[in-house]
Amino acid sequence: MSFVRAATTPDKVGVEGLEAKWGPNWDSKGTYSFDKSAAKANIYSIDTPPPTVSGSLHVGHVFSYTHTDLIARYQRMIGKEVYYPMGWDDNGLPTERRVQNFYGVRCDPTLPYQDGFVPPFEGGDGKSSKAADQIPISRRNFIELCEKLTLEDEKHFEALWRQLGLSIDWSQTYQTISPDAQAVSQKAFLNNLSRGEAYQAMAPTLWDVTFRTAVAQAELEDRDQPGAYHRIGFDGPDGKIFIETTRPELIPACVALVAHPDDERYQPMFGKTVKTPLFGVEVPVLAHHLAQKDKGSGIAMICTFGDVTDVIWWRELDLPNRAILGWDGRIVSEAPDVISDAKGKEIFAQLAGKTVFSAKQTIVELLQASGDMVGEPKPITHPVKFFEKGDKPLEIVSTRQWYIRNGGRDQALREKLIELGKSLKFHPDFMRVRYENWVNGLTGDWLISRQRFFGVPIPVWYQLDADGNPDFDKVLTPEVA
């Protein structure tokens, strides 16, 4: 009788060198290669979300991509031909910020190109995020640095994913800034434009004052921030009307007061006017169903613009625009035309050029001195809108941007999107509910333009008028092949 010697289990499993051994082996054998000739019915396609190339990956990235990899492996096991690529989201705001901080530079498109430019810092030593501490360079020089750093980052990203052992077909790797990706994106935009789905407008825009660019609704997140309610009186025909606001610095931009149409306290005031404190500007008292009777004093100040609700009120009540915030997040130098007397202009001059924070401090002091503010500010914590990659609260400024209709301002289109969502199988099903809530929560069309330098250019040009200025109503576009 013969016996087979039992295998011994080592005290510690040796995993050193496994990635170096099996990674090249899988590549050489095409273990995870996608067969482009496979029948469509047998293809399982994964729309891999490309990670943003803006530094280093963390355990959260790794954790999320293992979910996708498990699905890819299972689908192969049951006989599917799996299309599983990897891409790099290597253009836009996060990439530009990384390049600025890494090299200690910032883009100034008015500067000429410098052949053979060498950045002031290498290896990430230019760590200041303040524009004043960064050397201005031309757009072409800046884009060259963006391309250089993203390629280096992408090599590190790929090495990490390979080390992890993701079952990706690396021959299908793509970049969102590549010529092919740009051509696809630009052609899609031109098709949107020809079908009337894309349009431009001068409109209130969610604005990141650090990046100085427009931001889409899908890129927002709420963050709890400290604030304070300020109880402020407006002079009415029968005495003061008190509001409670967290944005007293926007009083010069006030265009109306608003209360709920069923609020008996303010029904006698609807259609009448009151005067703004400090500036003495007459504004109407109006009714709107979005006003909350149980919030603050029940009557709110409509400014252009303090938040998204202000935009809704401004649009639906057909109010004037008296915006006072510039692209840099500071109070503009010129007061709105309705501030016409010397006293109002003098007060506004004290605010001009200040940040929102400094302007708030100044106007609170002025309101306290004039007796228009009652009591001390009441501290609160409330959700504030931020750009998901930003570090300062978003403001709303009026800018010219490009939009694509997405149902945010079209009920019929919104209902169509809901119906299309019902044709998909969501796993788990509560994600379908989340999708429907997202569609129903859209407050405006999809803003697609950005005030950036390293990204996919919108393929339009404008005719110039007799003075050499662009005529935005006369758009020139290339022919789509």
Tab-separated table of C-alpha atoms in Angstrom:
chain	number	residue	atom	x	y	z
A	1	MET	CA	0.000	0.000	0.000
A	2	SER	CA	1.326	3.478	-0.914
A	3	PHE	CA	0.394	6.813	0.545
A	4	VAL	CA	0.460	10.330	-0.915
A	5	ARG	CA	2.269	12.719	1.346
A	6	ALA	CA	-0.151	15.328	2.630
A	7	ALA	CA	0.578	18.917	1.661
A	8	THR	CA	1.676	21.062	4.522
A	9	THR	CA	0.008	24.373	5.141
A	10	PRO	CA	2.549	27.155	5.644
A	11	ASP	CA	2.297	29.236	8.783
A	12	LYS	CA	2.125	32.368	6.647
A	13	VAL	CA	0.926	32.600	3.059
A	14	GLY	CA	3.565	34.156	0.820
A	15	VAL	CA	2.043	36.710	-1.535
A	16	GLU	CA	5.224	38.553	-2.427
A	17	GLY	CA	5.773	38.665	-6.162
A	18	LEU	CA	2.322	37.382	-7.160
A	19	GLU	CA	1.413	40.582	-9.025
A	20	ALA	CA	4.714	40.592	-10.920
A	21	LYS	CA	4.167	36.957	-11.926
A	22	TRP	CA	0.498	36.841	-12.872
A	23	GLY	CA	-0.068	40.311	-14.337
A	24	PRO	CA	2.245	39.793	-17.334
A	25	ASN	CA	0.922	36.245	-17.667
A	26	TRP	CA	-2.676	37.459	-17.995
A	27	ASP	CA	-1.581	40.111	-20.500
A	28	SER	CA	0.343	37.684	-22.702
A	29	LYS	CA	-2.535	35.214	-22.800
A	30	GLY	CA	-5.197	37.883	-23.313
A	31	THR	CA	-7.110	36.561	-20.318
A	32	TYR	CA	-9.276	39.679	-20.004
A	33	SER	CA	-9.173	40.851	-23.629
A	34	PHE	CA	-12.455	41.867	-25.204
A	35	ASP	CA	-13.474	40.086	-28.418
A	36	LYS	CA	-14.828	42.805	-30.706
A	37	SER	CA	-16.285	40.182	-33.050
A	38	ALA	CA	-18.583	38.766	-30.360
A	39	ALA	CA	-22.331	38.778	-30.962
A	40	LYS	CA	-24.021	41.805	-29.427
A	41	ALA	CA	-26.464	39.651	-27.473
A	42	ASN	CA	-23.568	37.975	-25.656
A	43	ILE	CA	-21.723	41.173	-24.700
A	44	TYR	CA	-21.800	42.495	-21.147
A	45	SER	CA	-20.590	46.103	-21.325
A	46	ILE	CA	-19.326	47.998	-18.288
A	47	ASP	CA	-19.281	51.791	-18.437
A	48	THR	CA	-16.307	52.106	-16.103
A	49	PRO	CA	-16.357	55.492	-14.336
A	50	PRO	CA	-12.910	56.973	-15.053
A	51	PRO	CA	-11.098	58.149	-11.907
A	52	THR	CA	-10.126	61.811	-11.819
A	53	VAL	CA	-6.419	62.293	-12.445
A	54	SER	CA	-5.740	64.847	-9.732
A	55	GLY	CA	-3.215	63.303	-7.369
A	56	SER	CA	-3.204	59.941	-5.667
A	57	LEU	CA	-5.802	57.226	-5.274
A	58	HIS	CA	-7.070	56.211	-1.847
A	59	VAL	CA	-8.753	53.173	-0.336
A	60	GLY	CA	-12.190	54.526	-1.268
A	61	HIS	CA	-11.312	54.319	-4.966
A	62	VAL	CA	-10.001	50.780	-4.547
A	63	PHE	CA	-13.084	49.714	-2.610
A	64	SER	CA	-15.539	50.993	-5.229
A	65	TYR	CA	-13.740	49.445	-8.208
A	66	THR	CA	-13.625	46.010	-6.585
A	67	HIS	CA	-17.442	46.011	-6.762
A	68	THR	CA	-17.294	46.440	-10.531
A	69	ASP	CA	-14.586	43.814	-10.863
A	70	LEU	CA	-16.671	41.227	-9.037
A	71	ILE	CA	-19.511	41.780	-11.500
A	72	ALA	CA	-17.128	41.525	-14.479
A	73	ARG	CA	-15.698	38.215	-13.246
A	74	TYR	CA	-19.137	36.760	-12.563
A	75	GLN	CA	-20.389	37.676	-16.043
A	76	ARG	CA	-17.363	35.946	-17.609
A	77	MET	CA	-18.025	32.852	-15.518
A	78	ILE	CA	-21.549	32.551	-16.936
A	79	GLY	CA	-20.273	32.862	-20.493
A	80	LYS	CA	-20.591	36.560	-21.316
A	81	GLU	CA	-18.050	38.465	-23.420
A	82	VAL	CA	-17.184	41.288	-21.017
A	83	TYR	CA	-16.196	44.737	-22.238
A	84	TYR	CA	-14.382	46.214	-19.254
A	85	PRO	CA	-12.114	49.187	-20.088
A	86	MET	CA	-10.348	51.693	-17.872
A	87	GLY	CA	-10.291	55.404	-18.544
A	88	TRP	CA	-8.731	58.496	-17.044
A	89	ASP	CA	-10.763	61.633	-16.376
A	90	ASP	CA	-7.794	63.882	-17.010
A	91	ASN	CA	-9.208	67.323	-17.781
A	92	GLY	CA	-11.096	70.001	-15.920
A	93	LEU	CA	-10.960	71.741	-12.575
A	94	PRO	CA	-9.279	69.123	-10.330
A	95	THR	CA	-6.496	68.548	-12.863
A	96	GLU	CA	-5.853	72.267	-13.271
A	97	ARG	CA	-5.683	72.812	-9.524
A	98	ARG	CA	-3.204	69.944	-9.147
A	99	VAL	CA	-0.994	71.404	-11.880
A	100	GLN	CA	-1.147	74.868	-10.310
A	101	ASN	CA	-0.124	73.573	-6.903
A	102	PHE	CA	2.410	71.044	-8.220
A	103	TYR	CA	4.373	73.478	-10.383
A	104	GLY	CA	3.564	76.811	-8.703
A	105	VAL	CA	1.988	78.308	-11.837
A	106	ARG	CA	-1.345	79.692	-13.007
A	107	CYS	CA	-2.758	80.267	-16.465
A	108	ASP	CA	-2.959	83.756	-17.949
A	109	PRO	CA	-4.271	83.456	-21.534
A	110	THR	CA	-3.100	86.985	-22.382
A	111	LEU	CA	0.569	85.970	-22.119
A	112	PRO	CA	2.620	84.715	-25.103
A	113	TYR	CA	3.968	81.176	-25.351
A	114	GLN	CA	7.462	80.565	-23.953
A	115	ASP	CA	9.403	77.946	-25.887
A	116	GLY	CA	11.300	75.601	-23.570
A	117	PHE	CA	9.542	76.898	-20.454
A	118	VAL	CA	10.708	75.320	-17.194
A	119	PRO	CA	8.281	75.615	-14.251
A	120	PRO	CA	9.571	77.277	-11.070
A	121	PHE	CA	8.990	74.124	-9.034
A	122	GLU	CA	9.295	70.423	-9.767
A	123	GLY	CA	8.122	67.459	-7.769
A	124	GLY	CA	5.190	69.138	-6.096
A	125	ASP	CA	7.061	71.901	-4.290
A	126	GLY	CA	4.773	74.674	-5.547
A	127	LYS	CA	2.189	73.961	-2.897
A	128	SER	CA	0.543	77.362	-2.575
A	129	SER	CA	-3.046	77.493	-3.799
A	130	LYS	CA	-3.033	81.305	-3.768
A	131	ALA	CA	-2.924	82.784	-7.266
A	132	ALA	CA	-0.719	85.644	-6.039
A	133	ASP	CA	2.022	83.153	-5.152
A	134	GLN	CA	1.919	81.378	-8.528
A	135	ILE	CA	3.796	82.446	-11.645
A	136	PRO	CA	1.498	83.356	-14.578
A	137	ILE	CA	2.161	81.474	-17.828
A	138	SER	CA	0.492	81.269	-21.237
A	139	ARG	CA	-2.404	78.926	-21.901
A	140	ARG	CA	-0.303	76.765	-24.232
A	141	ASN	CA	2.463	76.433	-21.618
A	142	PHE	CA	-0.136	75.616	-18.984
A	143	ILE	CA	-1.769	72.931	-21.129
A	144	GLU	CA	1.637	71.361	-21.801
A	145	LEU	CA	2.203	71.066	-18.040
A	146	CYS	CA	-1.287	69.581	-17.619
A	147	GLU	CA	-0.571	66.963	-20.277
A	148	LYS	CA	2.823	66.148	-18.765
A	149	LEU	CA	1.597	65.705	-15.192
A	150	THR	CA	-1.532	63.751	-16.101
A	151	LEU	CA	0.531	61.245	-18.091
A	152	GLU	CA	2.792	60.726	-15.080
A	153	ASP	CA	-0.189	60.346	-12.742
A	154	GLU	CA	-1.898	57.904	-15.099
A	155	LYS	CA	1.154	55.621	-15.046
A	156	HIS	CA	0.948	55.482	-11.239
A	157	PHE	CA	-2.806	54.892	-11.376
A	158	GLU	CA	-2.446	52.016	-13.836
A	159	ALA	CA	0.327	50.419	-11.770
A	160	LEU	CA	-1.925	50.466	-8.694
A	161	TRP	CA	-4.903	48.946	-10.521
A	162	ARG	CA	-2.665	46.266	-12.027
A	163	GLN	CA	-1.210	45.498	-8.609
A	164	LEU	CA	-4.736	45.126	-7.281
A	165	GLY	CA	-5.438	42.576	-10.023
A	166	LEU	CA	-8.507	44.147	-11.621
A	167	SER	CA	-9.683	42.100	-14.605
A	168	ILE	CA	-9.536	45.050	-17.004
A	169	ASP	CA	-8.741	44.956	-20.713
A	170	TRP	CA	-5.873	47.437	-20.648
A	171	SER	CA	-5.793	47.658	-24.444
A	172	GLN	CA	-9.085	49.596	-24.222
A	173	THR	CA	-7.718	52.405	-22.007
A	174	TYR	CA	-8.947	55.901	-22.897
A	175	GLN	CA	-8.501	59.539	-21.805
A	176	THR	CA	-11.280	62.103	-21.593
A	177	ILE	CA	-8.914	64.718	-23.084
A	178	SER	CA	-7.706	62.546	-25.977
A	179	PRO	CA	-8.334	63.727	-29.570
A	180	ASP	CA	-10.844	60.901	-30.084
A	181	ALA	CA	-12.779	61.772	-26.925
A	182	GLN	CA	-12.789	65.462	-27.837
A	183	ALA	CA	-14.108	64.708	-31.327
A	184	VAL	CA	-16.933	62.530	-29.967
A	185	SER	CA	-17.886	65.145	-27.367
A	186	GLN	CA	-17.818	68.049	-29.820
A	187	LYS	CA	-19.821	66.158	-32.446
A	188	ALA	CA	-22.446	65.282	-29.826
A	189	PHE	CA	-22.695	68.964	-28.856
A	190	LEU	CA	-23.154	70.043	-32.475
A	191	ASN	CA	-25.917	67.450	-32.842
A	192	ASN	CA	-27.562	68.825	-29.675
A	193	LEU	CA	-27.292	72.329	-31.127
A	194	SER	CA	-28.808	71.356	-34.485
A	195	ARG	CA	-31.760	69.688	-32.725
A	196	GLY	CA	-32.418	72.745	-30.577
A	197	GLU	CA	-31.371	70.978	-27.372
A	198	ALA	CA	-28.329	73.210	-26.731
A	199	TYR	CA	-28.608	76.944	-26.202
A	200	GLN	CA	-26.731	79.835	-24.642
A	201	ALA	CA	-28.101	82.339	-22.175
A	202	MET	CA	-27.067	85.198	-19.946
A	203	ALA	CA	-28.450	83.884	-16.685
A	204	PRO	CA	-27.836	83.376	-12.958
A	205	THR	CA	-25.094	80.778	-12.647
A	206	LEU	CA	-23.771	78.701	-9.775
A	207	TRP	CA	-20.221	79.977	-9.473
A	208	ASP	CA	-17.091	78.775	-7.689
A	209	VAL	CA	-15.128	81.886	-6.714
A	210	THR	CA	-11.860	79.967	-6.231
A	211	PHE	CA	-11.861	78.290	-9.645
A	212	ARG	CA	-13.791	81.225	-11.151
A	213	THR	CA	-15.999	78.980	-13.217
A	214	ALA	CA	-19.603	77.923	-13.598
A	215	VAL	CA	-20.689	74.699	-11.897
A	216	ALA	CA	-23.493	72.300	-12.857
A	217	GLN	CA	-26.193	71.152	-10.432
A	218	ALA	CA	-24.874	67.572	-10.594
A	219	GLU	CA	-21.540	68.784	-9.174
A	220	LEU	CA	-23.011	70.259	-5.994
A	221	GLU	CA	-22.915	69.011	-2.453
A	222	ASP	CA	-24.357	70.380	0.773
A	223	ARG	CA	-21.992	71.006	3.675
A	224	ASP	CA	-23.102	72.107	7.113
A	225	GLN	CA	-21.693	75.552	7.845
A	226	PRO	CA	-22.013	78.011	10.727
A	227	GLY	CA	-24.188	81.025	10.027
A	228	ALA	CA	-26.466	83.481	11.781
A	229	TYR	CA	-29.941	84.953	11.424
A	230	HIS	CA	-30.037	88.750	11.418
A	231	ARG	CA	-33.384	90.373	12.253
A	232	ILE	CA	-33.615	93.432	10.030
A	233	GLY	CA	-36.407	95.975	9.572
A	234	PHE	CA	-37.717	97.348	6.260
A	235	ASP	CA	-39.722	100.572	6.406
A	236	GLY	CA	-43.348	99.948	5.385
A	237	PRO	CA	-46.371	102.236	5.133
A	238	ASP	CA	-47.603	101.109	8.564
A	239	GLY	CA	-44.297	100.560	10.327
A	240	LYS	CA	-41.374	98.182	10.033
A	241	ILE	CA	-41.547	94.750	8.402
A	242	PHE	CA	-38.925	92.442	9.890
A	243	ILE	CA	-37.109	89.741	7.973
A	244	GLU	CA	-34.537	87.257	9.258
A	245	THR	CA	-31.664	86.589	6.886
A	246	THR	CA	-28.254	84.924	6.840
A	247	ARG	CA	-27.116	87.191	3.970
A	248	PRO	CA	-27.438	90.821	5.137
A	249	GLU	CA	-24.580	91.825	2.812
A	250	LEU	CA	-26.996	91.324	-0.107
A	251	ILE	CA	-29.436	94.049	0.995
A	252	PRO	CA	-28.171	96.308	-1.859
A	253	ALA	CA	-29.228	93.508	-4.257
A	254	CYS	CA	-32.734	93.200	-2.758
A	255	VAL	CA	-35.530	93.298	-5.349
A	256	ALA	CA	-38.586	92.281	-3.272
A	257	LEU	CA	-39.939	90.781	-0.076
A	258	VAL	CA	-41.937	87.572	-0.363
A	259	ALA	CA	-44.380	85.688	1.866
A	260	HIS	CA	-46.687	82.715	1.417
A	261	PRO	CA	-50.032	83.679	-0.180
A	262	ASP	CA	-51.910	82.050	2.733
A	263	ASP	CA	-49.979	83.908	5.427
A	264	GLU	CA	-52.583	86.202	6.975
A	265	ARG	CA	-49.898	88.304	8.672
A	266	TYR	CA	-48.661	89.647	5.347
A	267	GLN	CA	-51.708	89.434	3.072
A	268	PRO	CA	-52.543	93.129	3.651
A	269	MET	CA	-49.023	94.010	2.432
A	270	PHE	CA	-49.165	92.182	-0.914
A	271	GLY	CA	-48.890	94.685	-3.747
A	272	LYS	CA	-47.500	97.421	-1.518
A	273	THR	CA	-43.878	98.531	-1.241
A	274	VAL	CA	-41.316	98.869	1.527
A	275	LYS	CA	-37.918	100.565	1.651
A	276	THR	CA	-34.652	98.721	2.131
A	277	PRO	CA	-32.625	99.699	5.204
A	278	LEU	CA	-29.535	101.887	4.676
A	279	PHE	CA	-30.228	102.352	0.942
A	280	GLY	CA	-33.882	103.470	0.922
A	281	VAL	CA	-34.783	101.581	-2.266
A	282	GLU	CA	-38.483	100.808	-2.747
A	283	VAL	CA	-39.201	97.105	-3.346
A	284	PRO	CA	-42.566	95.315	-3.666
A	285	VAL	CA	-44.039	92.819	-1.216
A	286	LEU	CA	-45.133	89.746	-3.180
A	287	ALA	CA	-46.701	86.327	-2.636
A	288	HIS	CA	-45.212	82.978	-3.664
A	289	HIS	CA	-45.938	79.406	-2.603
A	290	LEU	CA	-42.254	78.627	-1.904
A	291	ALA	CA	-42.150	81.118	0.971
A	292	GLN	CA	-42.196	79.308	4.319
A	293	LYS	CA	-44.555	80.646	6.964
A	294	ASP	CA	-42.681	78.907	9.788
A	295	LYS	CA	-39.164	79.964	8.771
A	296	GLY	CA	-37.800	83.027	10.524
A	297	SER	CA	-40.386	85.778	10.529
A	298	GLY	CA	-42.277	84.167	7.634
A	299	ILE	CA	-41.322	86.858	5.139
A	300	ALA	CA	-38.097	86.689	3.135
A	301	MET	CA	-35.870	89.035	1.204
A	302	ILE	CA	-35.390	88.208	-2.500
A	303	CYS	CA	-31.897	89.172	-3.613
A	304	THR	CA	-30.065	88.701	-6.880
A	305	PHE	CA	-28.821	86.211	-5.884
A	306	GLY	CA	-28.410	84.614	-2.467
A	307	ASP	CA	-29.429	81.057	-3.272
A	308	VAL	CA	-31.240	78.885	-5.814
A	309	THR	CA	-34.653	79.820	-4.382
A	310	ASP	CA	-33.871	83.471	-5.110
A	311	VAL	CA	-33.334	82.486	-8.749
A	312	ILE	CA	-36.714	80.724	-8.880
A	313	TRP	CA	-38.488	83.713	-7.331
A	314	TRP	CA	-36.654	86.153	-9.588
A	315	ARG	CA	-37.632	84.198	-12.693
A	316	GLU	CA	-41.240	83.360	-11.794
A	317	LEU	CA	-42.085	86.804	-10.379
A	318	ASP	CA	-40.334	88.587	-13.270
A	319	LEU	CA	-38.092	90.711	-11.056
A	320	PRO	CA	-35.148	92.953	-12.034
A	321	ASN	CA	-31.520	91.866	-11.686
A	322	ARG	CA	-29.454	93.982	-9.270
A	323	ALA	CA	-26.486	91.636	-8.882
A	324	ILE	CA	-23.606	93.002	-6.806
A	325	LEU	CA	-21.185	90.037	-6.721
A	326	GLY	CA	-18.359	89.738	-9.231
A	327	TRP	CA	-16.619	86.644	-10.603
A	328	ASP	CA	-14.008	86.941	-7.855
A	329	GLY	CA	-16.631	86.705	-5.102
A	330	ARG	CA	-16.190	90.357	-4.122
A	331	ILE	CA	-18.699	93.206	-4.123
A	332	VAL	CA	-18.535	95.081	-7.435
A	333	SER	CA	-17.447	98.722	-7.549
A	334	GLU	CA	-20.604	100.145	-9.151
A	335	ALA	CA	-23.798	100.316	-7.095
A	336	PRO	CA	-27.087	99.241	-8.734
A	337	ASP	CA	-28.775	102.140	-10.540
A	338	VAL	CA	-31.663	102.184	-8.051
A	339	ILE	CA	-29.250	103.286	-5.311
A	340	SER	CA	-29.290	106.877	-6.450
A	341	ASP	CA	-28.927	109.142	-3.425
A	342	ALA	CA	-25.571	110.251	-2.025
A	343	LYS	CA	-26.014	108.443	1.293
A	344	GLY	CA	-26.777	105.102	-0.352
A	345	LYS	CA	-23.837	105.417	-2.726
A	346	GLU	CA	-21.534	106.320	0.152
A	347	ILE	CA	-22.603	103.221	2.088
A	348	PHE	CA	-22.200	101.007	-0.979
A	349	ALA	CA	-18.697	102.391	-1.504
A	350	GLN	CA	-17.789	100.991	1.927
A	351	LEU	CA	-18.751	97.511	0.665
A	352	ALA	CA	-17.193	97.692	-2.797
A	353	GLY	CA	-14.220	95.396	-3.332
A	354	LYS	CA	-14.801	93.418	-0.145
A	355	THR	CA	-15.267	89.680	0.132
A	356	VAL	CA	-18.691	88.399	1.126
A	357	PHE	CA	-17.407	87.753	4.652
A	358	SER	CA	-15.954	91.258	5.093
A	359	ALA	CA	-18.981	92.917	3.498
A	360	LYS	CA	-21.252	91.072	5.916
A	361	GLN	CA	-19.268	92.350	8.900
A	362	THR	CA	-19.386	95.913	7.586
A	363	ILE	CA	-23.100	95.981	6.825
A	364	VAL	CA	-23.996	94.411	10.189
A	365	GLU	CA	-22.101	97.222	11.924
A	366	LEU	CA	-23.936	99.801	9.788
A	367	LEU	CA	-27.333	98.206	10.482
A	368	GLN	CA	-26.647	98.147	14.204
A	369	ALA	CA	-25.590	101.791	14.139
A	370	SER	CA	-28.724	102.831	12.205
A	371	GLY	CA	-31.044	100.834	14.467
A	372	ASP	CA	-32.350	98.766	11.545
A	373	MET	CA	-31.089	95.521	13.056
A	374	VAL	CA	-32.777	94.207	16.191
A	375	GLY	CA	-30.707	92.314	18.743
A	376	GLU	CA	-27.597	90.270	18.092
A	377	PRO	CA	-27.137	87.768	15.245
A	378	LYS	CA	-28.612	84.367	16.185
A	379	PRO	CA	-26.036	81.597	15.460
A	380	ILE	CA	-27.217	78.603	13.429
A	381	THR	CA	-25.765	75.692	11.479
A	382	HIS	CA	-27.251	75.222	8.018
A	383	PRO	CA	-26.485	73.376	4.753
A	384	VAL	CA	-24.606	75.463	2.187
A	385	LYS	CA	-23.975	74.608	-1.471
A	386	PHE	CA	-20.379	73.809	-2.453
A	387	PHE	CA	-18.768	72.637	-5.672
A	388	GLU	CA	-17.795	69.031	-4.907
A	389	LYS	CA	-14.114	69.847	-5.536
A	390	GLY	CA	-14.200	73.340	-4.009
A	391	ASP	CA	-13.425	74.748	-0.591
A	392	LYS	CA	-15.557	77.924	-0.565
A	393	PRO	CA	-19.362	78.276	-0.663
A	394	LEU	CA	-20.798	78.768	-4.126
A	395	GLU	CA	-22.175	82.126	-5.144
A	396	ILE	CA	-24.656	82.923	-7.912
A	397	VAL	CA	-23.511	85.417	-10.522
A	398	SER	CA	-24.905	86.386	-13.915
A	399	THR	CA	-22.812	84.992	-16.777
A	400	ARG	CA	-23.238	83.825	-20.357
A	401	GLN	CA	-23.136	80.031	-20.525
A	402	TRP	CA	-24.124	77.091	-22.707
A	403	TYR	CA	-26.893	74.748	-21.564
A	404	ILE	CA	-28.507	71.497	-22.712
A	405	ARG	CA	-32.198	70.949	-22.022
A	406	ASN	CA	-32.575	68.161	-19.454
A	407	GLY	CA	-36.065	68.583	-18.049
A	408	GLY	CA	-35.105	71.002	-15.307
A	409	ARG	CA	-37.404	73.602	-16.870
A	410	ASP	CA	-39.569	71.311	-19.008
A	411	GLN	CA	-42.164	69.126	-17.281
A	412	ALA	CA	-42.830	66.996	-20.380
A	413	LEU	CA	-39.136	66.198	-20.820
A	414	ARG	CA	-38.815	65.433	-17.121
A	415	GLU	CA	-41.688	62.950	-17.357
A	416	LYS	CA	-40.041	61.340	-20.392
A	417	LEU	CA	-36.818	60.852	-18.414
A	418	ILE	CA	-38.794	59.207	-15.618
A	419	GLU	CA	-40.411	56.805	-18.115
A	420	LEU	CA	-37.039	55.961	-19.669
A	421	GLY	CA	-35.732	55.189	-16.195
A	422	LYS	CA	-38.543	52.681	-15.705
A	423	SER	CA	-37.263	50.725	-18.712
A	424	LEU	CA	-33.994	50.015	-16.859
A	425	LYS	CA	-33.458	47.309	-14.264
A	426	PHE	CA	-31.996	48.856	-11.124
A	427	HIS	CA	-30.210	46.673	-8.568
A	428	PRO	CA	-31.151	47.322	-5.810
A	429	ASP	CA	-34.507	48.859	-6.688
A	430	PHE	CA	-34.134	51.831	-4.334
A	431	MET	CA	-31.574	53.230	-6.788
A	432	ARG	CA	-34.461	53.698	-9.240
A	433	VAL	CA	-36.207	55.825	-6.615
A	434	ARG	CA	-32.994	57.795	-6.150
A	435	TYR	CA	-32.836	58.384	-9.920
A	436	GLU	CA	-36.449	59.587	-10.015
A	437	ASN	CA	-35.850	61.903	-7.056
A	438	TRP	CA	-32.816	63.317	-8.854
A	439	VAL	CA	-34.792	63.991	-12.045
A	440	ASN	CA	-37.684	65.570	-10.139
A	441	GLY	CA	-35.201	67.695	-8.194
A	442	LEU	CA	-33.681	69.322	-11.278
A	443	THR	CA	-34.126	73.086	-11.009
A	444	GLY	CA	-32.531	74.125	-14.287
A	445	ASP	CA	-31.096	72.823	-17.532
A	446	TRP	CA	-27.677	71.163	-17.681
A	447	LEU	CA	-24.955	73.798	-17.667
A	448	ILE	CA	-22.083	72.406	-19.764
A	449	SER	CA	-19.686	75.330	-20.280
A	450	ARG	CA	-16.788	76.056	-17.951
A	451	GLN	CA	-14.378	78.969	-17.651
A	452	ARG	CA	-11.283	76.762	-17.807
A	453	PHE	CA	-8.208	76.196	-19.947
A	454	PHE	CA	-7.561	72.429	-19.993
A	455	GLY	CA	-10.718	70.811	-21.278
A	456	VAL	CA	-12.817	70.032	-24.337
A	457	PRO	CA	-13.480	73.305	-26.221
A	458	ILE	CA	-17.065	74.044	-27.239
A	459	PRO	CA	-16.842	74.130	-31.070
A	460	VAL	CA	-18.507	77.480	-31.742
A	461	TRP	CA	-17.286	80.875	-32.880
A	462	TYR	CA	-19.035	84.258	-32.980
A	463	GLN	CA	-19.244	86.897	-35.669
A	464	LEU	CA	-17.752	90.252	-34.717
A	465	ASP	CA	-19.684	93.489	-34.868
A	466	ALA	CA	-18.425	96.745	-36.348
A	467	ASP	CA	-16.458	97.477	-33.160
A	468	GLY	CA	-14.764	94.081	-33.128
A	469	ASN	CA	-16.866	92.671	-30.285
A	470	PRO	CA	-18.440	89.205	-30.467
A	471	ASP	CA	-22.107	89.103	-31.434
A	472	PHE	CA	-23.370	86.202	-29.328
A	473	ASP	CA	-26.565	85.941	-31.381
A	474	LYS	CA	-24.544	85.070	-34.502
A	475	VAL	CA	-22.994	81.673	-33.825
A	476	LEU	CA	-20.636	80.019	-36.315
A	477	THR	CA	-20.257	76.231	-36.250
A	478	PRO	CA	-18.249	73.720	-38.290
A	479	GLU	CA	-19.934	71.167	-40.516
A	480	VAL	CA	-20.352	67.736	-38.936
A	481	ALA	CA	-18.876	64.977	-41.086
